[in-house]
Short mmCIF file of N, CA and C in Angstrom, two decimals:
data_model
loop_
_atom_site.label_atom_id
_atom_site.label_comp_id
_atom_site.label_asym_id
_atom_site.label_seq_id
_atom_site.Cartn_x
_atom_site.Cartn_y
_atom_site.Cartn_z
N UNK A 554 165.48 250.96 106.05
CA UNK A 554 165.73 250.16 107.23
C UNK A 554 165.18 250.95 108.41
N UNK A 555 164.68 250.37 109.09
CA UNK A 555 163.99 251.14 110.43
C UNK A 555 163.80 250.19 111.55
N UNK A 556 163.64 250.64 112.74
CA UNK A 556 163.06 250.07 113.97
C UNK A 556 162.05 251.21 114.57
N UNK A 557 161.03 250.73 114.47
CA UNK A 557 160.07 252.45 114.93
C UNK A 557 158.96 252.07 115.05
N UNK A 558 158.21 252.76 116.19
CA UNK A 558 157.12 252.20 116.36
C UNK A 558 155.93 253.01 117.43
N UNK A 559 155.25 253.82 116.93
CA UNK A 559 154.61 254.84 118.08
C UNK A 559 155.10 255.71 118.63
N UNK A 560 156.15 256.54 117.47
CA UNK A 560 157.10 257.53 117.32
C UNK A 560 158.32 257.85 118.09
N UNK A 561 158.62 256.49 118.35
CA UNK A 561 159.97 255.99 118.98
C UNK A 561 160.92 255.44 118.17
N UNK A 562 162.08 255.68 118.05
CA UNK A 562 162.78 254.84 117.38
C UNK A 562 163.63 255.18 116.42
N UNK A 563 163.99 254.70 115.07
CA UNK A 563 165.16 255.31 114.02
C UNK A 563 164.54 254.60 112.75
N UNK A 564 164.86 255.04 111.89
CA UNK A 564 164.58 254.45 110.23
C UNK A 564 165.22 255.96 109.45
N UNK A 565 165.84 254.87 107.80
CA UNK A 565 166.69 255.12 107.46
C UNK A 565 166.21 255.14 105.84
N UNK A 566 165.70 255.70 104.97
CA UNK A 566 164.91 255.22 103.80
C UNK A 566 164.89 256.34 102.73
N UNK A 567 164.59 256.27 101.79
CA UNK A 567 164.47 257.00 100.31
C UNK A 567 162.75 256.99 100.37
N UNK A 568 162.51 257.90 100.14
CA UNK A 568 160.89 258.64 99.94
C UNK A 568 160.79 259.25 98.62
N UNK A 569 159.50 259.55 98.16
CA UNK A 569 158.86 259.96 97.18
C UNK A 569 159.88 261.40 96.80
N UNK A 570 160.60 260.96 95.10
CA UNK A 570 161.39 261.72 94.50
C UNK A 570 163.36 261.62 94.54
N UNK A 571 163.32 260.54 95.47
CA UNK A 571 164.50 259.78 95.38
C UNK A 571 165.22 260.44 96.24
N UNK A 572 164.52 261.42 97.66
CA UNK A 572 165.50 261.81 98.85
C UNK A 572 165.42 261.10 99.82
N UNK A 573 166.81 260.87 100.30
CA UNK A 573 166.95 260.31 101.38
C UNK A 573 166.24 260.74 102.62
N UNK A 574 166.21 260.49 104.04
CA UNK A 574 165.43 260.92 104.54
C UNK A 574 165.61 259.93 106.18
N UNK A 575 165.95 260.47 107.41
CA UNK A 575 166.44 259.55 108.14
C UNK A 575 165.60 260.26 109.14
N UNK A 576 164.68 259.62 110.04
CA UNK A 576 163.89 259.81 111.25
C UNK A 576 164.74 259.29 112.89
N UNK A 577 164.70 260.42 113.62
CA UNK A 577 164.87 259.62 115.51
C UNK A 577 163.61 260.59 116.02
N UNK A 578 162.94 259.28 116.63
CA UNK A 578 161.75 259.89 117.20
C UNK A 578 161.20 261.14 116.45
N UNK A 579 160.97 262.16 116.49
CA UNK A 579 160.50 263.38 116.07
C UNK A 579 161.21 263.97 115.18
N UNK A 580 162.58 263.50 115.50
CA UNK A 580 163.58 264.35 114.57
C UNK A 580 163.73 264.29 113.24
N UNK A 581 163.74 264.32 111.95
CA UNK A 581 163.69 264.28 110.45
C UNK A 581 164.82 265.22 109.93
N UNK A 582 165.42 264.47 109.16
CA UNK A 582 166.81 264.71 108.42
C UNK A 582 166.48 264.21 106.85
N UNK A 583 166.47 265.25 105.66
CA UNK A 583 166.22 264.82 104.71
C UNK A 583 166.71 265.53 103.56
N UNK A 584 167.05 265.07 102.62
CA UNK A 584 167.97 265.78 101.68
C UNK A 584 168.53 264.95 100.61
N UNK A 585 169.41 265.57 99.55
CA UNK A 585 169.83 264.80 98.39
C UNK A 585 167.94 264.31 97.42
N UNK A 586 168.76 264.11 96.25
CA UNK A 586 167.83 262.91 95.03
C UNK A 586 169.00 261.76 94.65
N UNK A 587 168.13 260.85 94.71
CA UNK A 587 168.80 259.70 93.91
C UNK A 587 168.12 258.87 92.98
N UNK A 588 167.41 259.12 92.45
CA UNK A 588 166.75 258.45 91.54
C UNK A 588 167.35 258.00 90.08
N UNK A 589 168.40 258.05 90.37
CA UNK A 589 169.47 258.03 88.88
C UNK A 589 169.48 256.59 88.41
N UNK A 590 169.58 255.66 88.75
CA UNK A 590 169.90 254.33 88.53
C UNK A 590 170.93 253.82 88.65
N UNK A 591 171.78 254.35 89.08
CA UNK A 591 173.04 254.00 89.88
C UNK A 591 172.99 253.64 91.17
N UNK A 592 174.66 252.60 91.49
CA UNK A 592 173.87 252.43 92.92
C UNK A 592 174.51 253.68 93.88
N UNK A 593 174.17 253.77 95.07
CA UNK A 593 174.19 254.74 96.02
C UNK A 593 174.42 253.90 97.40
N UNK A 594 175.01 255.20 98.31
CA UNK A 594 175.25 254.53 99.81
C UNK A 594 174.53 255.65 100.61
N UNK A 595 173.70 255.30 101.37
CA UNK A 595 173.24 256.01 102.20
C UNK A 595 173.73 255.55 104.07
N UNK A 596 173.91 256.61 104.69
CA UNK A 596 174.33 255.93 105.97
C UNK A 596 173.61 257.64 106.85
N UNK A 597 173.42 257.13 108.21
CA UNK A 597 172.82 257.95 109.54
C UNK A 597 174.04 257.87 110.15
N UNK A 598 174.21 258.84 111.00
CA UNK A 598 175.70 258.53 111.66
C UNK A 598 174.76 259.29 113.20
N UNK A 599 174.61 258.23 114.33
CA UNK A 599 173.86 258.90 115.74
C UNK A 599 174.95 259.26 116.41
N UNK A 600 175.33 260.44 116.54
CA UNK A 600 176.59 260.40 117.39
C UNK A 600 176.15 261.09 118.34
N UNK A 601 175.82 260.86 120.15
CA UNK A 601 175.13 261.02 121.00
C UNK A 601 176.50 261.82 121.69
N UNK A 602 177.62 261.27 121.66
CA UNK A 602 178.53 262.29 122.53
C UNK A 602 178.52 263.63 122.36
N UNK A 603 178.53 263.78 121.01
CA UNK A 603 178.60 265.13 120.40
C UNK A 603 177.49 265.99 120.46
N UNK A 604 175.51 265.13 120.85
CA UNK A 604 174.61 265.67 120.38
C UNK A 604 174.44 265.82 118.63
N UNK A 605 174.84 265.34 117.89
CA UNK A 605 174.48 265.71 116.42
C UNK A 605 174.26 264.43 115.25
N UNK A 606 173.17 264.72 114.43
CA UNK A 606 172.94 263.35 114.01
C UNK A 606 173.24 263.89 112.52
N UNK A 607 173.73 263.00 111.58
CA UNK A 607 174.89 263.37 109.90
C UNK A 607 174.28 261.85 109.40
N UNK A 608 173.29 262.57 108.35
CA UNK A 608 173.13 261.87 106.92
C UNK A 608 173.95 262.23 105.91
N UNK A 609 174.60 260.90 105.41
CA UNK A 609 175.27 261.41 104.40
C UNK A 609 174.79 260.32 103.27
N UNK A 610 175.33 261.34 101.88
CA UNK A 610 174.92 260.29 100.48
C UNK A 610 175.84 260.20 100.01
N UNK A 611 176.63 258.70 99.28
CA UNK A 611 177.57 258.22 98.51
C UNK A 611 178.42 259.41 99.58
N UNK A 612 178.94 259.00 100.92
CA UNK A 612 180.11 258.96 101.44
C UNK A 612 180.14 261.03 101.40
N UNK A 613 179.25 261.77 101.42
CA UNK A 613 178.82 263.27 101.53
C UNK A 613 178.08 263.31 102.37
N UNK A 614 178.43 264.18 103.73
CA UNK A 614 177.27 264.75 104.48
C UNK A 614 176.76 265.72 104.25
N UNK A 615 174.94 265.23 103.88
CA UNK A 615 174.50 265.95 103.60
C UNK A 615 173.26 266.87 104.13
N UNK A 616 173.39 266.25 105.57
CA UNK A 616 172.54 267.08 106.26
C UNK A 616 172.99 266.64 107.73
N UNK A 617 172.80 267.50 108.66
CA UNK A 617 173.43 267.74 109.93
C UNK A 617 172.20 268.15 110.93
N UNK A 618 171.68 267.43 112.30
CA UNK A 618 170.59 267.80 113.05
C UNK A 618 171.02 267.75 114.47
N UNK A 619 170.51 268.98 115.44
CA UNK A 619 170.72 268.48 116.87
C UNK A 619 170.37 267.85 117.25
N UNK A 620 170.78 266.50 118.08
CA UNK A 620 169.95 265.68 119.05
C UNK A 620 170.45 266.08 120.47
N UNK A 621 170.89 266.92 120.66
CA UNK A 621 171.51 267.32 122.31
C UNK A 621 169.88 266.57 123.08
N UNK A 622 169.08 266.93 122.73
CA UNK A 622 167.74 266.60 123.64
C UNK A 622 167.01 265.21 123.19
N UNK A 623 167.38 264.60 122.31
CA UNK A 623 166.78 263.54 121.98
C UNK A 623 166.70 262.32 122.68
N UNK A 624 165.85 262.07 122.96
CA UNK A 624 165.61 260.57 124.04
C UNK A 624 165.76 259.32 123.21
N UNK A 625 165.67 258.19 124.42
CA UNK A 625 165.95 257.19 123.88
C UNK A 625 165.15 256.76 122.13
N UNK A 626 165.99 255.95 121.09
CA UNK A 626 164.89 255.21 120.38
C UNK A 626 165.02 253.92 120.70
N UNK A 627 164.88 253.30 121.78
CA UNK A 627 165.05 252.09 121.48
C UNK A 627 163.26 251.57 121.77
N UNK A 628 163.04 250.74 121.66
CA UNK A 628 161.41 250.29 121.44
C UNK A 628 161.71 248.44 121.40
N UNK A 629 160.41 248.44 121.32
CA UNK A 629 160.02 246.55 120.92
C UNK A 629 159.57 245.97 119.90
N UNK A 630 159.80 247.22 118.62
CA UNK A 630 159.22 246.98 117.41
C UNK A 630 160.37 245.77 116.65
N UNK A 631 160.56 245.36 115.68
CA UNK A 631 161.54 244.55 114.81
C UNK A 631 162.29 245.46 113.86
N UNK A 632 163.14 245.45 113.10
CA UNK A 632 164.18 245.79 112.90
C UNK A 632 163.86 245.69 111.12
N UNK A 633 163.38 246.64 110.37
CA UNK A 633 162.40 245.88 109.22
C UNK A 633 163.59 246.72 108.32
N UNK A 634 163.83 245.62 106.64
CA UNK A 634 163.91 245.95 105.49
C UNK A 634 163.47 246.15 104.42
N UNK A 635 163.38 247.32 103.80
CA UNK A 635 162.47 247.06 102.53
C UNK A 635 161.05 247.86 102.71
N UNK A 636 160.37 248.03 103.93
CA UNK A 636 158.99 248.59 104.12
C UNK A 636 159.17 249.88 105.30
N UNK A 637 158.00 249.87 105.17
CA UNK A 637 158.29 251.62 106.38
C UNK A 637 156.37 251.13 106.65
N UNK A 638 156.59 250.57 108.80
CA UNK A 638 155.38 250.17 108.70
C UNK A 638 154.12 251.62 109.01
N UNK A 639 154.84 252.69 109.34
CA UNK A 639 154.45 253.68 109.99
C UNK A 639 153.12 254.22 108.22
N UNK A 640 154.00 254.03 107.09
CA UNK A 640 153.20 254.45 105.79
C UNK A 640 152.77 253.37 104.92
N UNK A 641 152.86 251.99 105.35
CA UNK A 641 152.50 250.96 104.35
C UNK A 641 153.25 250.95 103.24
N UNK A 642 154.34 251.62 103.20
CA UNK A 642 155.18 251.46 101.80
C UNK A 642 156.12 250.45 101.51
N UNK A 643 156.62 250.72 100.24
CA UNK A 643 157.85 249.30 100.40
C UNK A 643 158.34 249.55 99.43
N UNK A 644 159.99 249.16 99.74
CA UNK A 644 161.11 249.80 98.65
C UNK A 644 161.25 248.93 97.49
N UNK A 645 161.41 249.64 96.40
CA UNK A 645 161.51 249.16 94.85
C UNK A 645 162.76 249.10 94.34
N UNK A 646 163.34 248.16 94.20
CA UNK A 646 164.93 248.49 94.17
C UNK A 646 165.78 247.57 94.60
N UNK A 647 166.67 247.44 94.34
CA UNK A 647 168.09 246.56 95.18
C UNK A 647 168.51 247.55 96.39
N UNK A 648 169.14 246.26 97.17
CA UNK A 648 170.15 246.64 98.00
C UNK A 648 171.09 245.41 98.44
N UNK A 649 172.28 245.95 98.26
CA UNK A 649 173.62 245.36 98.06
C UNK A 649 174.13 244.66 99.62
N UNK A 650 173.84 245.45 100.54
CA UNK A 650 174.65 245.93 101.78
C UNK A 650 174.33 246.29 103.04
N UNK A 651 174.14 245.94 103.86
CA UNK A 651 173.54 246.46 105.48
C UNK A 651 174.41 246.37 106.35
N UNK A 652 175.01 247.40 107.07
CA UNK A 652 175.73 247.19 107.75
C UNK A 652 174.91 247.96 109.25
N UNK A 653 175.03 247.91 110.39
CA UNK A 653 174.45 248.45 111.63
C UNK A 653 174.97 248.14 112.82
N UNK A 654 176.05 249.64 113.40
CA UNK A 654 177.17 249.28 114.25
C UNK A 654 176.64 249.63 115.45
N UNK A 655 177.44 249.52 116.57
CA UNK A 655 176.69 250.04 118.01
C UNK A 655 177.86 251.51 118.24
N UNK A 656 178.64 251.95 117.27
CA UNK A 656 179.58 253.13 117.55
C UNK A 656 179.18 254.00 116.35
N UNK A 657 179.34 255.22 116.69
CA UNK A 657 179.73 256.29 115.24
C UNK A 657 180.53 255.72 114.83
N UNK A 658 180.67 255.54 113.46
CA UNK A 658 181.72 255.16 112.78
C UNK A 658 182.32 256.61 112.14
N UNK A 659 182.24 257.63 111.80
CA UNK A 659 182.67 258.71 111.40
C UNK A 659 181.60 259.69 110.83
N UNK A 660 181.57 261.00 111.60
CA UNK A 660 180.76 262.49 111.39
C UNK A 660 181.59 262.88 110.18
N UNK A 661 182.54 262.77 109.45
CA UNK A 661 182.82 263.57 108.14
C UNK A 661 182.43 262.54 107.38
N UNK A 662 182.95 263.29 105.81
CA UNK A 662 182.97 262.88 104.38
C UNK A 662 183.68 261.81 104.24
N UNK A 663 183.34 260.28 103.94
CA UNK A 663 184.68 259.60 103.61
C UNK A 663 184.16 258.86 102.31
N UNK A 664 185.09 257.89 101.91
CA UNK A 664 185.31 257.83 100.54
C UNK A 664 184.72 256.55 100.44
N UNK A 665 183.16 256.49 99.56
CA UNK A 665 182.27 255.53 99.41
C UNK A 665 183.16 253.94 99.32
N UNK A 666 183.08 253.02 100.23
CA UNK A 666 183.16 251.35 99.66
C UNK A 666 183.55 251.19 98.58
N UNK A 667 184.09 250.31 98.22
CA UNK A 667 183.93 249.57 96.80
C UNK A 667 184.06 248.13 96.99
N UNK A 668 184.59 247.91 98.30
CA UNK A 668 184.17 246.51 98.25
C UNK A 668 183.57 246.32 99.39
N UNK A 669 182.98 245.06 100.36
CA UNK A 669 182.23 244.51 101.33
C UNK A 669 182.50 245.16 102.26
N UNK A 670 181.64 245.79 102.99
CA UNK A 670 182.04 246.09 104.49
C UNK A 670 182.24 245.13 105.10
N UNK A 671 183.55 244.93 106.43
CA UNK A 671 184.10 244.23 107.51
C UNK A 671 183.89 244.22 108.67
N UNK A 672 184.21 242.82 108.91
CA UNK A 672 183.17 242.44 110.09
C UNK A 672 184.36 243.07 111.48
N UNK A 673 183.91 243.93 112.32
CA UNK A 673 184.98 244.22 113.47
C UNK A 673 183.64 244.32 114.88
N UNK A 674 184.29 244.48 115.80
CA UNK A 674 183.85 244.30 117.23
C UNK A 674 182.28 245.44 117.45
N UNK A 675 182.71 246.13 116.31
CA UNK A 675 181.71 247.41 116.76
C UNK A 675 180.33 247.22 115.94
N UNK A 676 180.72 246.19 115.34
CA UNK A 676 179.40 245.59 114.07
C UNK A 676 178.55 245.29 114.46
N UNK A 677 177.15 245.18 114.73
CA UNK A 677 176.18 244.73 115.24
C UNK A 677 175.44 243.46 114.34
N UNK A 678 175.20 243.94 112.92
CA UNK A 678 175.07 243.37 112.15
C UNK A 678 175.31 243.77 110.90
N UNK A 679 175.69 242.92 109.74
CA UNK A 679 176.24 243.17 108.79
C UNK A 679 175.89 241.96 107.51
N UNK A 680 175.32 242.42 106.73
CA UNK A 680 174.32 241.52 105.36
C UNK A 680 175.21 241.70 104.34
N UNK A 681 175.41 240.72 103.58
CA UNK A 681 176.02 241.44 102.42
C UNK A 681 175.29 240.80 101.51
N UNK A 682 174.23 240.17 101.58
CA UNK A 682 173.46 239.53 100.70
C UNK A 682 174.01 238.89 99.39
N UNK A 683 174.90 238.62 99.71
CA UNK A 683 175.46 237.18 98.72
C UNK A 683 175.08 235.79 98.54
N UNK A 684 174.23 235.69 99.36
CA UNK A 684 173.39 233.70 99.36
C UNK A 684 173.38 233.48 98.07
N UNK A 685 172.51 234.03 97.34
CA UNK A 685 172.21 234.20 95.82
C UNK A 685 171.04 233.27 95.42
N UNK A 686 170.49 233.02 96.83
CA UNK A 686 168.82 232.29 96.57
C UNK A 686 168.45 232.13 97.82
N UNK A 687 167.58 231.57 98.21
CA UNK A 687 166.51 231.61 99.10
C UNK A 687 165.94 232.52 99.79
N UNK A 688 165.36 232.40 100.96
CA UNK A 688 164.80 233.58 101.60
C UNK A 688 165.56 233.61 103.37
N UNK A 689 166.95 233.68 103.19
CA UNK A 689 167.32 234.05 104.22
C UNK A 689 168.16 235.01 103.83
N UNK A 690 168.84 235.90 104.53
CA UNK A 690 170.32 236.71 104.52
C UNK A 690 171.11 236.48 105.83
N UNK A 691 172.24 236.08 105.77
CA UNK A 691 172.88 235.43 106.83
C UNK A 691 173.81 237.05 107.24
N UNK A 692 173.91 237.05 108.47
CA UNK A 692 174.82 237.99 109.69
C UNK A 692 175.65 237.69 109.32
N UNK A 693 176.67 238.21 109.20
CA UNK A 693 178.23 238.24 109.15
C UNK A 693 179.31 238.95 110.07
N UNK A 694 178.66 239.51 110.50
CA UNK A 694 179.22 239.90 112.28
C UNK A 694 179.23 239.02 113.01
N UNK A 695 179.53 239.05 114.23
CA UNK A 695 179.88 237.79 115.38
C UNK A 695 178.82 237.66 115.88
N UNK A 696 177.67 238.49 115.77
CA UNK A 696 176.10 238.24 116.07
C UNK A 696 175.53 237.32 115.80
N UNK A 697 175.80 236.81 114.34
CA UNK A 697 174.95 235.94 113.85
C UNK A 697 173.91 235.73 113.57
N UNK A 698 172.71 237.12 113.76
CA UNK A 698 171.63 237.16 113.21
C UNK A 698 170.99 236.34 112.15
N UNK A 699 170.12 236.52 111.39
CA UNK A 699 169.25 235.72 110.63
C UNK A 699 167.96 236.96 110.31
N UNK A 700 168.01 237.57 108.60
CA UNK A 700 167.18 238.24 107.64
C UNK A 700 166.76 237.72 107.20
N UNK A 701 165.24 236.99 107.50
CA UNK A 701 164.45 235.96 106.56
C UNK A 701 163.88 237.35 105.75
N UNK A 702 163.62 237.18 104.43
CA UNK A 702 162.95 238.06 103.30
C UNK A 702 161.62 237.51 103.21
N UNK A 703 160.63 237.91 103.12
CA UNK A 703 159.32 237.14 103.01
C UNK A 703 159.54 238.33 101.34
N UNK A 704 157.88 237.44 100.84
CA UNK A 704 157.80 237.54 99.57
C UNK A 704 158.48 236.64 98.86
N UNK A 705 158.92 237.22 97.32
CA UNK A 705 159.28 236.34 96.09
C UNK A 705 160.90 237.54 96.16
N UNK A 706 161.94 237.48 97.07
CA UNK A 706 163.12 238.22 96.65
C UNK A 706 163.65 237.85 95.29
N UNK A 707 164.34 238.45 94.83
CA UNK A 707 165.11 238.45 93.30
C UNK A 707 166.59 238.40 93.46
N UNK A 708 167.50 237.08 93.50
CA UNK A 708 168.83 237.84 93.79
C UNK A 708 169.29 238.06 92.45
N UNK A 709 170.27 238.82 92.26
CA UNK A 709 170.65 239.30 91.26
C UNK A 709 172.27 239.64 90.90
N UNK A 710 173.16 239.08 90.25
CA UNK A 710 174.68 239.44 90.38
C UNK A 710 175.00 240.58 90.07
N UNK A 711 175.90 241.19 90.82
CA UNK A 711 176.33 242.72 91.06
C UNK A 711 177.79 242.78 91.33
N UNK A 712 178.70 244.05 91.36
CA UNK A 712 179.64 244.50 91.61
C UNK A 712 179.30 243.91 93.18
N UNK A 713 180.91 244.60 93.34
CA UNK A 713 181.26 244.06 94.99
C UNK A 713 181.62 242.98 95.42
N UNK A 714 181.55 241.74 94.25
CA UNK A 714 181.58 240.35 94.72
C UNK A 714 180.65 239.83 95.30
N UNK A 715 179.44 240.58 95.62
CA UNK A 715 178.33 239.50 95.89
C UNK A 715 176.85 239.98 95.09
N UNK A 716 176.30 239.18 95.81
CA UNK A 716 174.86 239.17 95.20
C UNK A 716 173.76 239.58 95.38
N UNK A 717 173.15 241.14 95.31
CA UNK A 717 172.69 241.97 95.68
C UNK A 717 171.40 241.08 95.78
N UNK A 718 170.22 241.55 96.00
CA UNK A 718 169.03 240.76 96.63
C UNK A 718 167.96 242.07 95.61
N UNK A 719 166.77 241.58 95.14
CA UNK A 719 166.25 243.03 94.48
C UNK A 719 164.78 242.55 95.15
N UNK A 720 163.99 243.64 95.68
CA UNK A 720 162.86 243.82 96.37
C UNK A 720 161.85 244.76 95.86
N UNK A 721 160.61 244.14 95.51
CA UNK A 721 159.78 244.59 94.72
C UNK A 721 157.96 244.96 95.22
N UNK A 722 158.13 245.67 95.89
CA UNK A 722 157.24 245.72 97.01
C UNK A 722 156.81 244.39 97.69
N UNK A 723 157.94 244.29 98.74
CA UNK A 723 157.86 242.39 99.62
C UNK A 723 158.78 243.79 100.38
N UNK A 724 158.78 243.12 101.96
CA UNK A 724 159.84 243.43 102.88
C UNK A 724 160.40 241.88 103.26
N UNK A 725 161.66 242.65 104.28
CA UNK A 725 162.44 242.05 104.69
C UNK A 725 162.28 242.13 106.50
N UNK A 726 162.81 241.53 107.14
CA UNK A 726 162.80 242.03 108.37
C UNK A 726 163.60 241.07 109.37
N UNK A 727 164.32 241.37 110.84
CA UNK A 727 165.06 240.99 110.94
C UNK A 727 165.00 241.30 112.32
N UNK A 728 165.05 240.75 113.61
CA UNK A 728 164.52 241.13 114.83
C UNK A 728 166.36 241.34 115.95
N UNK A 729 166.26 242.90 115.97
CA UNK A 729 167.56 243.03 116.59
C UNK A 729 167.25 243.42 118.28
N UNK A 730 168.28 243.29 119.27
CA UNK A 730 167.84 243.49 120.85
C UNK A 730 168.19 244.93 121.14
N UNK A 731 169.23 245.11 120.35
CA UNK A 731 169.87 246.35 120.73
C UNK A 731 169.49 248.04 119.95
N UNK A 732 169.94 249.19 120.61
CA UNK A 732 169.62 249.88 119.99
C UNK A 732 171.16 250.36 119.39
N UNK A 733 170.80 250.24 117.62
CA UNK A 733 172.23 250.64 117.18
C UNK A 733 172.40 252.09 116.72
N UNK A 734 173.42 252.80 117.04
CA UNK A 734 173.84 253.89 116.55
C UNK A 734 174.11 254.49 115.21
N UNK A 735 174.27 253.49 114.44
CA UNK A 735 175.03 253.93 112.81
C UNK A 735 174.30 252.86 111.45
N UNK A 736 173.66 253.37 111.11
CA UNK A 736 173.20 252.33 109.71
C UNK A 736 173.51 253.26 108.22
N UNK A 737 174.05 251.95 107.26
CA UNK A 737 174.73 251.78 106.61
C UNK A 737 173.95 250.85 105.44
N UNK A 738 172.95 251.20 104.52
CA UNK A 738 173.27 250.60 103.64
C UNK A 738 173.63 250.95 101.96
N UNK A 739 173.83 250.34 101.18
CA UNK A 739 173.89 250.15 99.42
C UNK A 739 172.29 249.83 99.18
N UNK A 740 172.09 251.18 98.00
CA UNK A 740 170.99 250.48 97.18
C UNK A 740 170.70 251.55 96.54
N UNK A 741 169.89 250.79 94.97
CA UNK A 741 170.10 251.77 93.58
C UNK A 741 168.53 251.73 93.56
#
């Protein structure tokens, strides 16, 4: 997941060898493998009061960066799933879950989901990709957004109670105004 664009901005993604790997502007945070076939939670936590930005995997922080100096990311790019336009790539894989708040939601360790993330005031947007066909993903925050998927998506039934979405080099993308602090998603 990213918004970035002429080295402005945030994205949130798994790279070559199954590490996570979370960009602000210049800054790069990268760490863990996941290539297991299980699913996984990856989340960025921007916490600007503090200066310090916390990737964590399956609910572990696993890497910790200063932003005391980091400038704005906000930009005019779109808000993309599934691709990274900066490398032409595109993610192979499911994902269950998007959540993207305008607060830190928490700098420690906490104890991975097991069911849907909830919709509260601080949500910006929130997918849980349960439609279980077509090519939209509906907001579930008070936003109300709209994730049209271009390509041929795959939904697919999964734990959690809904219906994970599987993406096979196709993106997704999803045009947000704001710049959010905390992203959050599921994917194996």
């Amino acid at each position: 997941v990213n918004k970035f664009a002429s080295g402005i901005g945030w994205q949130l993604e798994i790279v070559s060898g199954g590490n996570l790997k979370a960009t602000l502007n210049a800054t790069t945070l990268q760490a863990g493998s996941y290539l297991d076939g299980a699913w996984h939670q990856a989340r960025l936590c921007i916490d600007r009061e503090n200066g310090l930005a916390h990737l964590f995997g399956d609910g572990t922080k696993i890497k910790t960066t200063d932003i005391a100096t980091l400038g704005s990311t906000d930009n005019a790019a779109n808000t993309l799933f599934g691709t990274n336009p900066t490398s032409a790539s595109f993610f192979n894989g499911t994902i269950q879950e998007i959540r993207i708040s305008n607060v830190s939601r928490s700098a420690e360790d906490y104890i991975k989901p097991v069911y849907q993330f909830p919709d509260d005031p601080s949500t910006y947007l929130l997918l849980h990709f349960n439609e279980g066909a077509g090519n939209i993903a509906y907001d579930y925050s008070e936003k109300r957004h709209r994730a049209t998927l271009y390509g041929s998506p795959t939904w697919t039934d999964g734990d959690m109670e809904v219906s994970p979405v599987t993406i096979a080099r196709e993106q997704i993308w999803l045009v947000l105004d704001e710049d959010p602090v905390l992203t959050s998603f599921m994917t194996n």
